[in-house]
Amino acid sequence: MSSRKVGTQRAFDAAAADFAALGRHLWEPIGAATVAVAGLAEGDRVLDACCGTGASAIPAARAVGATGVVDAIDLSGPMIGELRRLSAGLPQLRAHEADATAWGTSDYDVVQSALGIFFFPDMTGGTERLVGRARSGGRAVFTIWRGGSMVTAGRHLGRAVAAVTDSAPPPQREPGLIDRIDQAGPYAEWLSGRGLSDVDVVVNDLRLAMTPEVAWLVVIGSGFRGLLDDLEPAVVEQVRERYLDSLREEGVTELDATTLIGSGTVR
Ligand SMILES: C[S@@+](CC[C@H](N)C(=O)[O-])C[C@H]1O[C@@H](n2cnc3c(N)ncnc32)[C@H](O)[C@@H]1O
């Protein structure tokens, strides 16, 4: 494992199989909506950055067909391994373990990234670099969480870990750029400053039915898994029970998983 992988990134490595299992409920509908906005045509050359196990890269590969290309890149080797397995039979999809912010190839017709750009240490610089991978007149599509999405699960999980391990609840994350642009208007304005014209933001409403199975997959199949790092399996089981009890006690039956799909033409 690369020494620059910390926190959430280690969680993604560990989560690859569970990430794919959560995909049916969460990543795949969001990936499909991202690809629909991208409006891919047969033969297009596409860069899919932060591809995970392929929620947007796989439908993109189907849309561009055998004459197109999708370069799908992710920092996580286990994610890329899972994607290679899931995309056998789609030779136009080329999966690469690489840092999206350092990818050199350019002239893509479309650059897309679903739920990835806010992980870049420099979100603005990394996104501009991705925009620069597309040809002039090409399109860029970036999907982010709308403000408030997913937070209920994180709050109940944080409380459950604190209660079971008898520790203080995890500190609130310091607000950053992503917290200032997590609504449609500010996001469109921010994208317009990234070398894109005709920017549009689609609000993609999604609510997850929090059955116990899905509620736990939300934890072990996403970056939330990082909160379980270093806990023994028996302790993780106690956290699972506490978390599910806590959701039940508060009457949580749904999780807001709404995203903002921003797109524009590359100048
Ligand atoms: C929330 S997942 C989304 C995956 C996928 N796009 C989807 O929608 O299912 C975020 C992914 O971004 C990857 N990632 C984070 N920073 C990255 C970087 N600099 N370069 C490539 N991948 C990155 C993580 O490894 C993780 O797989």
XYZ file of C-alpha atoms in Angstrom, residues 7-201:
195
model
C -7.717 7.453 6.370
C -10.549 7.308 3.883
C -8.294 5.958 1.129
C -7.310 2.928 3.223
C -11.011 2.439 3.907
C -11.726 2.313 0.150
C -9.026 -0.334 -0.339
C -10.547 -2.472 2.417
C -14.103 -1.850 1.214
C -13.773 -2.944 -2.438
C -16.021 -6.049 -2.264
C -18.580 -4.446 0.090
C -18.391 -1.271 -2.020
C -19.520 -3.328 -5.017
C -22.353 -4.854 -2.921
C -23.589 -1.383 -1.920
C -23.338 -0.397 -5.585
C -26.737 -1.767 -6.557
C -28.421 0.537 -4.029
C -26.218 3.615 -4.186
C -23.247 3.880 -6.555
C -24.898 2.362 -9.626
C -27.976 4.637 -9.787
C -25.716 7.651 -9.255
C -23.243 6.388 -11.872
C -26.031 5.776 -14.382
C -27.401 9.286 -13.810
C -23.909 10.730 -14.297
C -23.492 8.882 -17.602
C -26.955 9.995 -18.755
C -25.910 13.638 -18.240
C -22.623 12.990 -20.082
C -24.673 12.065 -23.190
C -22.037 9.696 -24.555
C -22.020 8.674 -28.206
C -20.702 5.532 -29.822
C -16.959 5.804 -30.444
C -16.366 8.481 -27.760
C -13.101 8.524 -25.814
C -13.875 8.929 -22.110
C -11.805 9.450 -18.985
C -13.572 8.207 -15.823
C -11.661 9.533 -12.816
C -11.994 7.982 -9.334
C -13.867 5.090 -10.934
C -14.197 2.809 -7.888
C -15.633 -0.498 -9.067
C -17.106 1.082 -12.203
C -20.547 2.507 -11.344
C -20.140 5.119 -14.096
C -17.255 3.563 -16.051
C -19.157 0.366 -16.920
C -22.302 2.073 -18.306
C -19.983 4.518 -20.101
C -18.164 1.600 -21.744
C -21.499 0.162 -22.885
C -22.546 3.562 -24.282
C -19.352 4.147 -26.311
C -19.361 0.585 -27.638
C -16.524 -1.411 -29.125
C -15.204 1.534 -31.147
C -14.886 3.780 -28.096
C -12.507 3.860 -25.151
C -13.026 4.395 -21.428
C -9.893 4.933 -19.355
C -11.071 4.273 -15.791
C -8.637 5.250 -13.060
C -8.591 4.863 -9.310
C -5.937 5.138 -6.620
C -7.110 1.913 -5.030
C -5.654 -1.351 -6.337
C -8.456 -3.480 -4.810
C -11.107 -1.271 -6.500
C -9.333 -1.639 -9.836
C -9.070 -5.406 -9.325
C -12.818 -5.631 -8.665
C -13.544 -3.422 -11.692
C -11.422 -5.640 -13.967
C -13.456 -8.623 -12.779
C -16.795 -6.838 -13.285
C -15.880 -5.470 -16.723
C -14.577 -8.672 -18.314
C -16.198 -8.669 -21.755
C -15.865 -4.894 -22.204
C -12.393 -4.563 -23.754
C -13.009 -0.868 -24.473
C -12.822 -0.288 -20.705
C -9.209 0.015 -19.594
C -8.816 0.036 -15.803
C -5.722 1.742 -14.352
C -4.469 2.022 -10.778
C -3.330 5.643 -10.826
C -3.765 9.092 -9.320
C -6.409 10.960 -11.324
C -4.732 14.295 -10.592
C -1.511 13.121 -12.248
C -3.027 11.413 -15.319
C -1.184 12.569 -18.461
C -3.296 11.467 -21.449
C -5.591 14.113 -22.917
C -7.928 14.907 -25.818
C -10.822 12.924 -24.365
C -14.300 13.691 -25.713
C -15.682 13.436 -22.177
C -14.099 13.551 -18.738
C -16.370 12.353 -15.927
C -16.028 11.661 -12.237
C -18.773 10.446 -9.903
C -18.219 11.255 -6.212
C -14.482 11.668 -6.609
C -13.302 15.272 -6.951
C -13.879 16.204 -3.296
C -11.220 13.673 -2.277
C -8.491 15.598 -4.088
C -6.200 17.340 -1.598
C -6.557 20.407 -3.856
C -10.128 20.037 -5.154
C -9.950 23.101 -7.406
C -6.525 22.346 -8.896
C -7.323 18.639 -9.350
C -10.637 19.381 -11.073
C -9.008 21.918 -13.404
C -6.408 19.339 -14.280
C -9.153 16.837 -15.158
C -10.955 19.445 -17.290
C -7.627 19.919 -19.101
C -7.640 16.232 -20.114
C -10.658 16.836 -22.408
C -10.394 18.313 -25.895
C -11.615 21.815 -26.518
C -15.353 21.518 -27.171
C -15.511 18.252 -25.213
C -17.585 17.802 -22.058
C -16.844 17.428 -18.372
C -19.271 15.931 -15.834
C -18.616 15.920 -12.096
C -20.999 14.504 -9.498
C -20.860 15.529 -5.833
C -23.111 14.983 -2.799
C -25.708 17.661 -2.158
C -25.305 19.206 1.310
C -26.864 16.996 3.993
C -26.629 13.764 2.000
C -25.369 10.713 3.880
C -24.886 12.631 7.146
C -27.532 10.743 9.125
C -25.639 7.465 8.692
C -22.349 9.094 9.709
C -23.909 10.638 12.818
C -25.432 7.369 14.062
C -22.252 5.418 13.270
C -20.033 7.952 15.051
C -22.238 7.738 18.148
C -22.249 3.928 18.062
C -18.442 3.697 17.801
C -18.045 6.203 20.643
C -20.495 4.313 22.873
C -19.020 0.863 22.236
C -15.371 1.927 22.530
C -16.117 4.312 25.408
C -14.437 7.181 23.576
C -15.399 10.714 22.539
C -17.494 10.992 19.371
C -15.312 11.731 16.311
C -14.642 15.466 15.901
C -16.641 17.356 13.272
C -14.714 17.646 10.009
C -13.336 21.159 9.439
C -15.616 22.865 6.873
C -13.898 23.235 3.501
C -14.596 24.218 -0.101
C -16.979 21.289 -0.625
C -19.236 22.625 2.161
C -19.492 26.006 0.419
C -20.459 24.593 -2.999
C -22.766 21.717 -2.056
C -25.927 23.362 -3.445
C -26.811 23.723 -7.134
C -26.211 27.487 -7.508
C -22.790 27.739 -5.839
C -21.672 24.515 -7.510
C -22.575 25.853 -10.978
C -20.706 29.072 -10.216
C -17.627 27.170 -9.026
C -17.648 24.918 -12.124
C -17.903 27.964 -14.393
C -14.560 29.089 -12.997
C -12.909 25.756 -13.896
C -12.624 26.321 -17.649
C -16.180 25.220 -18.492
C -18.940 27.082 -20.341
C -22.687 26.351 -20.556
C -22.555 24.849 -17.078
C -25.653 23.034 -15.870
C -26.318 21.308 -12.538
